[in-house]
CSV table of N, CA and C in Angstrom, one decimal:
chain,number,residue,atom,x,y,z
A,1,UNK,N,-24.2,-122.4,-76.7
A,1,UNK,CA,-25.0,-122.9,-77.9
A,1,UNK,C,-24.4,-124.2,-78.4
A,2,UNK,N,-23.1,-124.0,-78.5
A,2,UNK,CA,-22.3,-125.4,-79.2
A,2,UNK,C,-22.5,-126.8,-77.9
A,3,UNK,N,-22.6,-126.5,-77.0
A,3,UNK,CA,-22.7,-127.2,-75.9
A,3,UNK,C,-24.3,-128.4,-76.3
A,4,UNK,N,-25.3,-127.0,-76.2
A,4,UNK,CA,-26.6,-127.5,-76.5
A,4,UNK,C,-26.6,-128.6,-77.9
A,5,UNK,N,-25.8,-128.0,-79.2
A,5,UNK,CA,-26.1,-128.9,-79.8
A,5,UNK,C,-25.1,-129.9,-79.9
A,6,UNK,N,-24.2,-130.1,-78.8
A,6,UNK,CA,-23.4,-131.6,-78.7
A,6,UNK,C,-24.4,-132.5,-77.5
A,7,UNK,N,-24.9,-131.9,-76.9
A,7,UNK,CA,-26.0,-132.9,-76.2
A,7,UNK,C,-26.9,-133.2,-76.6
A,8,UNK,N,-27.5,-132.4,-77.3
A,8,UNK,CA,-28.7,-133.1,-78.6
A,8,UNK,C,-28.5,-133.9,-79.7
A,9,UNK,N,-27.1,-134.2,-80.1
A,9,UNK,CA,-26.5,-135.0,-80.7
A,9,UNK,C,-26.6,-136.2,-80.2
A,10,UNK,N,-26.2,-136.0,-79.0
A,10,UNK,CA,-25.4,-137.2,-77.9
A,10,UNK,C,-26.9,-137.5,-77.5
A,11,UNK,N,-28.0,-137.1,-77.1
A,11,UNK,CA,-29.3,-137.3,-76.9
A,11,UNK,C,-30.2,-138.5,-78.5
A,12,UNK,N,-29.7,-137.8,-79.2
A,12,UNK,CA,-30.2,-138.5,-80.8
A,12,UNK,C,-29.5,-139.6,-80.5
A,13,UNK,N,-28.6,-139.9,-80.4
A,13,UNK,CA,-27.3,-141.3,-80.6
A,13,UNK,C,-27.5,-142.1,-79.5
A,14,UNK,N,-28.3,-141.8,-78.0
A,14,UNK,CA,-28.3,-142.3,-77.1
A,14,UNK,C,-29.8,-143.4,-77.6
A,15,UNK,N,-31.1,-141.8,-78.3
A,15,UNK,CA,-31.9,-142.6,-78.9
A,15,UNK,C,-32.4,-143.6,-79.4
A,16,UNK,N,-31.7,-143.5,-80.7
A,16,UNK,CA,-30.8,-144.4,-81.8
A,16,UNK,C,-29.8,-145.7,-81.2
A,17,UNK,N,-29.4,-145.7,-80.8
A,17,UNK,CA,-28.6,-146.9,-79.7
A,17,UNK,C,-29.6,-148.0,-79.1
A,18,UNK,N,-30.8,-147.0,-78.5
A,18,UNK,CA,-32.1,-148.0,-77.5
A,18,UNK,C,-32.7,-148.5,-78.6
A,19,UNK,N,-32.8,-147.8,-79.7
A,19,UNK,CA,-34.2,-148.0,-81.1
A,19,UNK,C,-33.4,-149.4,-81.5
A,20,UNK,N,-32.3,-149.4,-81.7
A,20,UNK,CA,-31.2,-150.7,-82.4
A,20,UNK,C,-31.2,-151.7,-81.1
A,21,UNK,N,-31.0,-151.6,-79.8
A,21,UNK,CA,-30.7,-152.8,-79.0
A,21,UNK,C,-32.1,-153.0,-78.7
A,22,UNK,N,-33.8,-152.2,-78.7
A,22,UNK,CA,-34.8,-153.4,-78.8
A,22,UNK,C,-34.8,-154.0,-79.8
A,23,UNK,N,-34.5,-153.3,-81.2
A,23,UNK,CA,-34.6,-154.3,-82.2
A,23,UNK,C,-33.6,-155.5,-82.1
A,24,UNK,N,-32.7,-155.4,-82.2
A,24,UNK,CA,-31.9,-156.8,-81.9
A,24,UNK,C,-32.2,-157.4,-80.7
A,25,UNK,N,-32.7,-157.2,-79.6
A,25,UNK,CA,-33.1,-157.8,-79.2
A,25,UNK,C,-34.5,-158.8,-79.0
A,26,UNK,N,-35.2,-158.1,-80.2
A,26,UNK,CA,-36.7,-158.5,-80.4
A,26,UNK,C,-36.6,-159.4,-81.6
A,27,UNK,N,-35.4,-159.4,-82.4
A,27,UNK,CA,-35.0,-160.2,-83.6
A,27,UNK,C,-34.5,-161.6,-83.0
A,28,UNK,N,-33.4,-161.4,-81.6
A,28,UNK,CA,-32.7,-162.5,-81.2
A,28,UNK,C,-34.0,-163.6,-81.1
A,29,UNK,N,-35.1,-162.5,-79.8
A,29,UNK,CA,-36.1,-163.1,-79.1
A,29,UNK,C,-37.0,-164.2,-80.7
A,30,UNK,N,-37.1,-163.5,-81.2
A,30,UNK,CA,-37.6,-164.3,-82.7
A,30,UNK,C,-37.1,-165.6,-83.3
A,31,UNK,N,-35.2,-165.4,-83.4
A,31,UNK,CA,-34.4,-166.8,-84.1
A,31,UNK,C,-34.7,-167.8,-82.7
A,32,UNK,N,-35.2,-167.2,-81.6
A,32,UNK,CA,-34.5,-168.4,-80.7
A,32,UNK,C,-36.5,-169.4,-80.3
A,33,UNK,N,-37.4,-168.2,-81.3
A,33,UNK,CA,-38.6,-169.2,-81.2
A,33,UNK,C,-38.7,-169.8,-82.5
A,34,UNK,N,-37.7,-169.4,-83.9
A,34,UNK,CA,-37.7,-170.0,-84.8
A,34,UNK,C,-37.1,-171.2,-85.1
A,35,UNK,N,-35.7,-171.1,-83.7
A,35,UNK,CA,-35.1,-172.5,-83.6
A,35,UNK,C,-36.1,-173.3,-83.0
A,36,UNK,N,-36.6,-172.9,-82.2
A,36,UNK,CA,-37.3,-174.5,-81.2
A,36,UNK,C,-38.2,-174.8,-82.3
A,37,UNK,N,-38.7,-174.1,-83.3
A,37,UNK,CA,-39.6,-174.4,-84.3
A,37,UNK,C,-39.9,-175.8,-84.8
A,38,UNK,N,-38.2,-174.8,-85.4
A,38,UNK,CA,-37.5,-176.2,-86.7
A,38,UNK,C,-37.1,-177.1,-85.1
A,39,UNK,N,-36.8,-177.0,-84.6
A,39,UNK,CA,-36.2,-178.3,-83.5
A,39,UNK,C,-37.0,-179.2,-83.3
A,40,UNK,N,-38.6,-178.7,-83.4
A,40,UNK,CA,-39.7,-179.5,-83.2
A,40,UNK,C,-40.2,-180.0,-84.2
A,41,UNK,N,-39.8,-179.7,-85.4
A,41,UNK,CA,-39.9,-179.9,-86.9
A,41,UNK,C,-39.0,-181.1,-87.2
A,42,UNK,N,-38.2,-181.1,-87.3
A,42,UNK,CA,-37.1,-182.2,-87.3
A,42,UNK,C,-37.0,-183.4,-86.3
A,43,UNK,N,-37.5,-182.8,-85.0
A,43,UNK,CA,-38.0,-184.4,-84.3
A,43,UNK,C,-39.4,-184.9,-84.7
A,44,UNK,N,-40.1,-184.1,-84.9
A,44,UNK,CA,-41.6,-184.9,-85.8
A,44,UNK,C,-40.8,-185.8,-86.8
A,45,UNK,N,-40.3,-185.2,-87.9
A,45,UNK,CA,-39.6,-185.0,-89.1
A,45,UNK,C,-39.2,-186.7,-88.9
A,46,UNK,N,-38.3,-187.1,-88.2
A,46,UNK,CA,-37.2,-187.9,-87.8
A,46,UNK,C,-38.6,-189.4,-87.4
A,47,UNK,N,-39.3,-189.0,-86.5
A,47,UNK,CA,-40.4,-190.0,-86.0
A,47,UNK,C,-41.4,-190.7,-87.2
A,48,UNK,N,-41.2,-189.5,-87.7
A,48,UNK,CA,-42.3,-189.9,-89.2
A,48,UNK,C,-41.5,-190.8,-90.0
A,49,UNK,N,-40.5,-190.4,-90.4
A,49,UNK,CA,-39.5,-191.5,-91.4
A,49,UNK,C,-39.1,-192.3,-90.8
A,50,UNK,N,-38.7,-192.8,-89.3
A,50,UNK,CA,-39.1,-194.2,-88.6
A,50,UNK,C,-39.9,-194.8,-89.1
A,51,UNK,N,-41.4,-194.3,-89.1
A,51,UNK,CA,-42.6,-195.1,-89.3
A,51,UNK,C,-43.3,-195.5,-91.1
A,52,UNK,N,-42.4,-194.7,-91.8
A,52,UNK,CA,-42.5,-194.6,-93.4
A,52,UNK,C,-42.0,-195.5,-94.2
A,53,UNK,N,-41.7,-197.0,-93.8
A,53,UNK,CA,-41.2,-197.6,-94.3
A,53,UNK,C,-41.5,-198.4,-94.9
A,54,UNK,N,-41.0,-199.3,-96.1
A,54,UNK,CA,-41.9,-200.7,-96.8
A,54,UNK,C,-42.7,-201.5,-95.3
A,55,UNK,N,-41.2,-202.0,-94.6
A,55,UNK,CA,-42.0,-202.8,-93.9
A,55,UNK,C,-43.1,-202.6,-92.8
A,56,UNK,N,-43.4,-201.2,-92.9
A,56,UNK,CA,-44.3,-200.6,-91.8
A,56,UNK,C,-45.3,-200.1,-92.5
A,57,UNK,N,-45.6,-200.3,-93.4
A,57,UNK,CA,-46.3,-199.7,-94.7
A,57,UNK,C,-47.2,-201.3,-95.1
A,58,UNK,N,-46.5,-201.9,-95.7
A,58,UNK,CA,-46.7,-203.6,-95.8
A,58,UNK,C,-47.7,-203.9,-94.6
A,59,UNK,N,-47.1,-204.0,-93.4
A,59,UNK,CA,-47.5,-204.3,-92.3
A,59,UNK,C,-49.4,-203.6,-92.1
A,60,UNK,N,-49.0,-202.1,-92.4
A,60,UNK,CA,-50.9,-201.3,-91.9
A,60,UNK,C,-51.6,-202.0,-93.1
A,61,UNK,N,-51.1,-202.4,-94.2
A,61,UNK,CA,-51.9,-202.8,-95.4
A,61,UNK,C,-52.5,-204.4,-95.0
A,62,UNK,N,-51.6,-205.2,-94.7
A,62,UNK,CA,-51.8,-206.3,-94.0
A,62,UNK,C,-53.0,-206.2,-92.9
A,63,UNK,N,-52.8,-205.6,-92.0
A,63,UNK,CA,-53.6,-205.7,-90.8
A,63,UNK,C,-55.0,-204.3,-91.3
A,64,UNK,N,-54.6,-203.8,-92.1
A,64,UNK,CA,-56.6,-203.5,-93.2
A,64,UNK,C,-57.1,-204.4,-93.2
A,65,UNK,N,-56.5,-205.2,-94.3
A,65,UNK,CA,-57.2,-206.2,-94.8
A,65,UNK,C,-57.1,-207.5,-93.8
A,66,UNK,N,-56.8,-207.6,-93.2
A,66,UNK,CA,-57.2,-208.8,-92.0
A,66,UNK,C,-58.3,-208.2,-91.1
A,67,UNK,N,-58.6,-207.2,-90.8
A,67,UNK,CA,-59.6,-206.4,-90.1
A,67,UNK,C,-61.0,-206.1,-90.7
A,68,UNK,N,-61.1,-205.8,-92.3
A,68,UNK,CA,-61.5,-206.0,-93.5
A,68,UNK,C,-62.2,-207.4,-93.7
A,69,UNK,N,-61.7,-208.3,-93.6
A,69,UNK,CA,-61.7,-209.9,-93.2
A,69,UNK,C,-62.5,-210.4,-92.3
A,70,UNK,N,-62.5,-210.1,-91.1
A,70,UNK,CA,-62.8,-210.2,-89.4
A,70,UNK,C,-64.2,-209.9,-89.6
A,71,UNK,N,-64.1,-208.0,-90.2
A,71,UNK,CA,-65.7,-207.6,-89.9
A,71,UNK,C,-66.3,-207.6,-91.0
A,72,UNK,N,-66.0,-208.7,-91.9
A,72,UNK,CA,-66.8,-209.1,-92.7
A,72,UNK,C,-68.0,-210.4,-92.6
C-alpha cells in the first residue's frame, strides 16, 4: 500500500513537472515573438526619426507648395 501511494505521488510530481515545462515553454515561445515585436518596433521607430526632421519637414512643405503652384 505505501508503495502505491509513493508512485502516485511520483505520478502527481511527474504530472506537475510536464504542466510547468509546457508552460515555460509556451511563455519562452511568447518573449521570443514579443522580442521580434519590439525589434521591429524600434527599427520602424529609428526610420521614422530619420525622416522627422526640420529639414525634412521644411523640404515636404516646400515641394506642396511648389506642386500647389505647378497645378495651378
Amino acid at each position: 500500500k505505501k508503495k502505491t501511494a509513493t508512485n502516485n505521488k511520483v505520478a502527481s510530481v511527474e504530472t506537475n513537472l510536464n504542466s510547468i515545462t509546457s508552460r515555460v515553454s509556451s511563455t519562452e515561445s511568447s518573449i521570443t515573438t514579443i522580442n521580434g515585436n519590439v525589434s521591429s518596433l524600434q527599427t520602424r521607430m529609428s526610420s521614422a526619426e530619420q525622416k522627422i526632421t526640420s529639414s525634412a519637414i521644411i523640404s515636404t512643405v516646400q515641394s506642396t507648395i511648389n506642386n500647389a503652384k505647378t497645378e495651378a
